[in-house]
XYZ file of C-alpha atoms in Angstrom:
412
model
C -37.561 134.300 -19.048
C -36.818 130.597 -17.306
C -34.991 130.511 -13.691
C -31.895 128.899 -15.784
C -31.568 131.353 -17.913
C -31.369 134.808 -15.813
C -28.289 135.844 -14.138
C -26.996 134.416 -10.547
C -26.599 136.864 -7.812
C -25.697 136.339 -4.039
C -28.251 137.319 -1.288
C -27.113 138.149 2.247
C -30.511 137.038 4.753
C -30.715 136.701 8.359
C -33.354 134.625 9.043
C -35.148 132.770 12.294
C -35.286 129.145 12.373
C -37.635 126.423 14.387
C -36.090 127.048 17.614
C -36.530 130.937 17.720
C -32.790 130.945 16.885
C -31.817 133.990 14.223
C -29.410 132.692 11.597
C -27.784 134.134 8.656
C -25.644 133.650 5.379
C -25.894 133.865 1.636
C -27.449 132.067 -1.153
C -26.732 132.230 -4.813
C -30.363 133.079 -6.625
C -31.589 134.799 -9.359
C -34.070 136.826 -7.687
C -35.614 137.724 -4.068
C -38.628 135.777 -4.164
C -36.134 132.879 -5.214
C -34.705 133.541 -1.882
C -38.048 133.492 -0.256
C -38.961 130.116 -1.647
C -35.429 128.386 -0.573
C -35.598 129.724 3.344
C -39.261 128.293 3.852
C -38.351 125.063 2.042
C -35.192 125.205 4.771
C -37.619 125.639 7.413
C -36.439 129.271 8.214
C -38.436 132.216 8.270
C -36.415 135.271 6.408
C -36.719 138.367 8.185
C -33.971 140.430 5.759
C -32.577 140.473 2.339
C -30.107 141.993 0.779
C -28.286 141.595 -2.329
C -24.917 140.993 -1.665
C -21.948 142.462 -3.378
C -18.824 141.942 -2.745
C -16.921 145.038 -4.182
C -14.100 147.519 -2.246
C -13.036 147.069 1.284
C -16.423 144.077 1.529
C -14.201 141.930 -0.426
C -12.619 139.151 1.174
C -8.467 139.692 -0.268
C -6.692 136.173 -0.655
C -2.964 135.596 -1.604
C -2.372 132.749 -4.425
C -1.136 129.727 -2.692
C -2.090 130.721 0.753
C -6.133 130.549 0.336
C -8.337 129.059 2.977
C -7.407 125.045 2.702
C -10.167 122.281 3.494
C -8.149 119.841 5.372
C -9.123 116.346 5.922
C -10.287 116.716 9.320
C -12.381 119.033 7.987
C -13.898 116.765 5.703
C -14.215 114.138 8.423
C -16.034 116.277 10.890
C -18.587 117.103 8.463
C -18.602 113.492 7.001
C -19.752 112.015 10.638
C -21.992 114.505 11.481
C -23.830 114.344 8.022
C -23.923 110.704 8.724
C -25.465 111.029 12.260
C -27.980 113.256 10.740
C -29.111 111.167 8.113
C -29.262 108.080 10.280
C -31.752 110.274 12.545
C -34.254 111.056 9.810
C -33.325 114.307 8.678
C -33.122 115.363 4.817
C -30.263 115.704 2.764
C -31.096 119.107 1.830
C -31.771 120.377 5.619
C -28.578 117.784 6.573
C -26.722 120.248 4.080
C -27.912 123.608 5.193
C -26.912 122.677 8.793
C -23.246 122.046 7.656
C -22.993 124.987 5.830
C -24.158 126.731 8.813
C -22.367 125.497 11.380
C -19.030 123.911 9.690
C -15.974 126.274 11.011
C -13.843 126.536 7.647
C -15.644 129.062 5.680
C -14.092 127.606 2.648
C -16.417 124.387 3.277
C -19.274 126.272 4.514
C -19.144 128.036 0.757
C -18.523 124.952 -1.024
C -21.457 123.060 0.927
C -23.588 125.867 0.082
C -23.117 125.411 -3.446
C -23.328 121.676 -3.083
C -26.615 121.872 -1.222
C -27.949 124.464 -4.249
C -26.815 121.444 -6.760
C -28.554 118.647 -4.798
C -31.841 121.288 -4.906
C -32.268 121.531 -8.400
C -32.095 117.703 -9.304
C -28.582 116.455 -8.730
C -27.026 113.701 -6.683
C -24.901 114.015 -4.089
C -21.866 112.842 -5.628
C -22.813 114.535 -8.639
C -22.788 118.109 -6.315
C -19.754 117.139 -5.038
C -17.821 115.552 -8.144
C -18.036 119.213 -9.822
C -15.531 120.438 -6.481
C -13.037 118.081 -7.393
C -9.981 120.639 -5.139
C -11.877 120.303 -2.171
C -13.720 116.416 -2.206
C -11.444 113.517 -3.098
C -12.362 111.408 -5.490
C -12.584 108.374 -2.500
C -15.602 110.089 -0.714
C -17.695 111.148 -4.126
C -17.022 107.255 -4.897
C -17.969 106.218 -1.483
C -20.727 108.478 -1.524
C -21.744 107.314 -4.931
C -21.861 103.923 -4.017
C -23.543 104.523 -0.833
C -26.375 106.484 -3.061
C -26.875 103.347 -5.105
C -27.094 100.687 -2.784
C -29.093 102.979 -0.350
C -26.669 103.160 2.567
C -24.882 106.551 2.269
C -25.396 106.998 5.741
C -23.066 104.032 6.384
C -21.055 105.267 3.528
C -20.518 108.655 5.341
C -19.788 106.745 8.654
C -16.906 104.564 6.806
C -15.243 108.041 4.944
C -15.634 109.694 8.710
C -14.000 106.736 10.259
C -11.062 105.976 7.036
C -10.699 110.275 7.817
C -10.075 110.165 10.918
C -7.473 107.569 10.651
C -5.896 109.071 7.712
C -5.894 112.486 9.931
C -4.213 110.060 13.035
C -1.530 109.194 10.604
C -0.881 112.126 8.994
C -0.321 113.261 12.996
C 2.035 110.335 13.835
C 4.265 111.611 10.411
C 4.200 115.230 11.712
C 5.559 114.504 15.582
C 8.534 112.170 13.726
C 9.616 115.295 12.029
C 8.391 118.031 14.202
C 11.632 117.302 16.338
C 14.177 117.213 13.734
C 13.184 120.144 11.736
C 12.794 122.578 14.190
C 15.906 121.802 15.285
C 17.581 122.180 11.956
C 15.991 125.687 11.831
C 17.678 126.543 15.466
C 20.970 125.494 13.826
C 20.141 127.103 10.827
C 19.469 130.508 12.722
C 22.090 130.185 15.155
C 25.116 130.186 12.137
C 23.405 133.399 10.776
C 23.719 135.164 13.663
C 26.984 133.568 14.183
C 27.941 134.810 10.632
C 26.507 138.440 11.348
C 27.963 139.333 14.666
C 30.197 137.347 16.057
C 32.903 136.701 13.029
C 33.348 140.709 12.447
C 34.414 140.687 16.180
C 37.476 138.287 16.142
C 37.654 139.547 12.017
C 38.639 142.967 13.543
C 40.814 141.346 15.717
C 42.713 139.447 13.132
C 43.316 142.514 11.138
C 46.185 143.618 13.505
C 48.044 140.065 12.681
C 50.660 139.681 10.687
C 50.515 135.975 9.723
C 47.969 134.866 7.295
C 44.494 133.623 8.778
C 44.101 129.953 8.637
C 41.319 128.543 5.424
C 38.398 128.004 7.744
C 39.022 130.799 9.364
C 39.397 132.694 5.861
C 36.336 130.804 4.809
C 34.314 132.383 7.471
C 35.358 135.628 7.558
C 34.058 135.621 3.649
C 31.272 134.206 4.405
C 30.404 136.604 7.021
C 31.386 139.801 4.679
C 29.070 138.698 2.110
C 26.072 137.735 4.563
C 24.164 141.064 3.567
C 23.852 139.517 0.253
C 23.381 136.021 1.124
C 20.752 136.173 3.480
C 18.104 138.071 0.881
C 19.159 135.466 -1.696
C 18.451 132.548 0.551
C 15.062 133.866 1.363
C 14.178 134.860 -2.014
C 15.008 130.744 -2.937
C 13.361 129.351 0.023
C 9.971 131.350 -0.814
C 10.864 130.783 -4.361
C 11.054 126.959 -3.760
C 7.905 126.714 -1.270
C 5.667 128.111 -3.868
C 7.263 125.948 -7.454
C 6.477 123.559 -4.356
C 2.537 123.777 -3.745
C 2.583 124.693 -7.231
C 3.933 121.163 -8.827
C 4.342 118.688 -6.182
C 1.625 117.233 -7.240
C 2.232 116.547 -11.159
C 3.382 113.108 -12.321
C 6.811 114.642 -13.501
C 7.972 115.921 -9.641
C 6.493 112.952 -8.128
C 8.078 110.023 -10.362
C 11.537 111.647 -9.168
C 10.786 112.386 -5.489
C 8.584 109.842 -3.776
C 11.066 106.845 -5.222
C 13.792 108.989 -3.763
C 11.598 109.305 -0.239
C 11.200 105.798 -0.146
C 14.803 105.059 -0.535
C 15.893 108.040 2.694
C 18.472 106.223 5.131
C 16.157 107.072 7.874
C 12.484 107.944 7.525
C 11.782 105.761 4.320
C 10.402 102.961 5.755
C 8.697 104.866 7.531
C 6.703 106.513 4.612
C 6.575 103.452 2.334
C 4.819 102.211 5.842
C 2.188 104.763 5.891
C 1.689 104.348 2.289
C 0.749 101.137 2.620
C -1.936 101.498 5.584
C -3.305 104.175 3.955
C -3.684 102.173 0.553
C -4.730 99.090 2.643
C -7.411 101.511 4.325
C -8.819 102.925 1.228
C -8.833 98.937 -0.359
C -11.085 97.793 2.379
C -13.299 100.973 2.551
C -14.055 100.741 -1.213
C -14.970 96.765 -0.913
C -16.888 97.157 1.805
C -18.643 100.052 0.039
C -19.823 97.732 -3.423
C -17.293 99.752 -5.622
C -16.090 97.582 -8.178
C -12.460 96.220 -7.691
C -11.091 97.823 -11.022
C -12.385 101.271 -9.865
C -10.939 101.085 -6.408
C -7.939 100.241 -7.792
C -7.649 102.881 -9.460
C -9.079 105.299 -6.706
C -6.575 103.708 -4.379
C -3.612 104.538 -6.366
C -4.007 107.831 -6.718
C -4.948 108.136 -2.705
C -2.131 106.019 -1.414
C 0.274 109.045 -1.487
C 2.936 107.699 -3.119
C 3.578 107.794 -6.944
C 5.623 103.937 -6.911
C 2.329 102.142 -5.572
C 0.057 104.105 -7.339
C 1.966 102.783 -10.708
C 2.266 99.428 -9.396
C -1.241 99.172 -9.237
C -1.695 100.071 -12.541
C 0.157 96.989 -13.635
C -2.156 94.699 -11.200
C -5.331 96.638 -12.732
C -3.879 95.335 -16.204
C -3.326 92.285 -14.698
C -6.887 91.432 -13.098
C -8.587 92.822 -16.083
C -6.838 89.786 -17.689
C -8.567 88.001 -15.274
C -5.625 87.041 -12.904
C -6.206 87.297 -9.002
C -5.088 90.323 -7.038
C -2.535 88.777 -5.214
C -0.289 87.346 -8.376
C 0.325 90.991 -9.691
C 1.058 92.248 -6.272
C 3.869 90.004 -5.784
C 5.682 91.247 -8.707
C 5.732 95.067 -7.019
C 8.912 94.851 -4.156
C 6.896 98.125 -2.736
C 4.353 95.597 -1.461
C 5.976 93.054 1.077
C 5.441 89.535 1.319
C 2.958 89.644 4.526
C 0.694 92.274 2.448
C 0.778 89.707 -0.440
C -0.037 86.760 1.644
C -2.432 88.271 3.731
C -4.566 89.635 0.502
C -4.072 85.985 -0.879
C -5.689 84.147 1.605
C -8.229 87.227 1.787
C -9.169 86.453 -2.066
C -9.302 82.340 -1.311
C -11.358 82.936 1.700
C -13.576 85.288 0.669
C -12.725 87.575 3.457
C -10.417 90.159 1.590
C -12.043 93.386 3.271
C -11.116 91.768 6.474
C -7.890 90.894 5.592
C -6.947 94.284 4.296
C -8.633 96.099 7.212
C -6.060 94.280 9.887
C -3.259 94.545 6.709
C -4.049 98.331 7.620
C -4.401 97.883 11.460
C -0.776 96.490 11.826
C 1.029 99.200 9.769
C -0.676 101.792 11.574
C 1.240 100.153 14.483
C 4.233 99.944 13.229
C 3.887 103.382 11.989
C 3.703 104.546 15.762
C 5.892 102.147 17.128
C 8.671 103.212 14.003
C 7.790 106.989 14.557
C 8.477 106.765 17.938
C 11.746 104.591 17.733
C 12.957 107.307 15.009
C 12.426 110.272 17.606
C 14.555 108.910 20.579
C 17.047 108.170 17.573
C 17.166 110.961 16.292
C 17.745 113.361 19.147
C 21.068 112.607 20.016
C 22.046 112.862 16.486
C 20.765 116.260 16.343
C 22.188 117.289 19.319
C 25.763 115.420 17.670
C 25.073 117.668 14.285
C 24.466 120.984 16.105
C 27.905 120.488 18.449
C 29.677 119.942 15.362
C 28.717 122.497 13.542
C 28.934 125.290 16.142
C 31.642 123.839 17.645
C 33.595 123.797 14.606
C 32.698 127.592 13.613
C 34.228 128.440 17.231
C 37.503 126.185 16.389
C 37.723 128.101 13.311
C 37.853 131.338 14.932
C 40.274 130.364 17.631
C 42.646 129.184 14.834
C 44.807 131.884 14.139
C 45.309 132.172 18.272
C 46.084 128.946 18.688
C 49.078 130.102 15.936
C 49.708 132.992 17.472
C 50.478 131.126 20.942
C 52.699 128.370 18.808
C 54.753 131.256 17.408
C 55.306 132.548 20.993
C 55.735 129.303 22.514
């Protein structure tokens, strides 16, 4: 019986490497002395093995939709030190088995270890990593592919580490814009339900001994506070209800073709997210020229990692377009997403010769502005918080002092 053909099975070791150092983990083999041969080829000596099961209270318990994520920072951590490794002489298969080892997300640290077994028995590295397609986007296997063919993937690592780590920076800038706002919301949000729950049955007790008829907002509140013990439980059971259809579909072409227009058009924060769509597709552009990938592919590749369903059809119509053998520039002027200083500046990129260039500073100045706009929107946007939550509590309180205020007319 061949290696291929018996069954897999996962092997606990603890073993001691060059430096003295004991180390341990799994690996998926089909038998022992499998184990054996992989540690020495490592450049570990094993000192235990077990077979590994993971059955009963061993087994790790994991809630759908709330799994272990990879992030992108995760991915660019490991992307610059696999680069740095390389570049100092070491194998890919030792580069490997140090990530696995040492990377903090165990999610990654399985997935490498997999990737590294892959890349073992014959396969590329993009190869390995193309058959993870949740955890790697398709940018880095291309990158990485590219970098494998020209015989640079060091560099190639360096420029997914670096286009990473700016992604990760902008992703950042996005989250302290809206940090402010939506906790606030949430404070407002929190402070009507307890409003609701036990302040109205005060003054409602105290309006039962009127005679007169309660004003409508008043009326409206005191219903809304005697049904809260049935509202609350159905607002929760939506807003889980909602997060999870969320993660579930927020990512299909049927939810996206009807939000991210809509985001775009927001009175307030869409400029602000068509301008971190286009640094981030501007990014991604220049990383897959400088790379070697061909522009029809990294068209396509940056469509789909732009972020935003409107650009990633738009360049679909320039993909049709340069296939046709028209410049890139022509077709992009025909998409309003893209504005005229994008156009221009990938114009003169494509007559010059110079295009990574040119998209690299395209991407440099909209990461600006991104900061500059994020940071605008924040001092903006705190007074009008501040304005939303006075109104609203402020008119609950009104409400309630209504039928006093008639009361006090009637005497007066």
């Amino acid at each position: 019986m061949t290696m291929t053909s018996q069954s897999m099975k996962t092997w606990a070791y603890s073993a001691r490497d060059a430096s003295g150092k004991i180390v341990k983990g799994k690996l998926d083999a089909p038998t022992e002395s499998a184990v054996v041969a992989r540690l020495r080829t490592m450049g570990i000596a094993p000192i235990a093995i077990d077979e590994s099961s993971a059955t009963g209270l061993q087994r790790e318990i994991t809630l759908p939709g709330f799994e272990k994520r990879v992030k992108l920072k995760d991915l660019a951590v490991a992307s610059r030190q696999m680069a740095t490794m390389l570049a100092s002489g070491l194998s890919l298969l030792r580069t490997l088995t140090i990530l696995s080892q040492q990377t903090e997300n165990p999610k990654l640290a399985e997935v490498l270890g997999k990737v590294r077994s892959d890349v073992e028995t014959g396969s590329s590295l993009s190869d390995a990593l193309h058959r993870h397609p949740l955890i790697f986007p398709r940018l880095m296997i291309h990158l990485i592919k590219a970098g494998e063919t020209g015989g640079f993937l060091d560099r190639s690592l360096e420029s997914i580490a670096n286009n990473f780590e700016a992604d990760v920076k902008l992703r950042q800038t996005i989250k302290s814009a809206l940090t402010y706002p939506i906790a606030v919301l949430c404070m407002a949000f929190a402070a009507v339900i307890a409003m609701m729950i036990f302040i109205v049955p005060i003054f409602k007790a105290m309006f039962e001994d009127f005679d007169s008829a309660l004003p409508l907002p008043t009326q409206i509140l005191v219903t809304l506070s005697e049904n809260m013990i049935w509202i609350v439980p159905v607002l929760v059971v939506v807003i889980v209800g909602f997060t999870v259809w969320w993660r579930r579909n927020k990512h299909t072409d049927e939810v996206r073709s009807k939000v991210d227009p809509l985001v775009l058009k927001m009175p307030v924060f869409g400029q602000l997210f068509r301008k971190v769509a286009i640094a981030r597709f501007s990014r991604n552009f220049a990383t897959m020229m400088a790379a070697g990938v061909p522009i029809l592919q990294s068209l396509a590749i940056v469509g789909e990692t732009s972020g935003n369903w409107v650009i990633e059809q738009a360049l679909v119509k320039v993909q049709d377009s340069v296939r046709t053998g028209r410049s890139i520039a022509a077709p992009l002027t025909e998409e309003p997403i893209f504005p005229a200083m994008v156009t221009q500046m990938v114009s003169v990129g494509e007559d010059s010769g110079s295009l990574e260039i040119m998209l690299e500073k395209v991407a440099d100045f909209y990461d600006e502005e991104v900061q500059s706009t994020a940071e605008s929107l924040t001092s903006l946007i705190e007074p009008l918080m501040i304005g939303v939550i006075g109104v609203v509590i402020g008119g609950m309180i009104v409400a309630l002092y209504m039928p006093v205020f008639s009361i006090f007319n009637e005497i007066g």
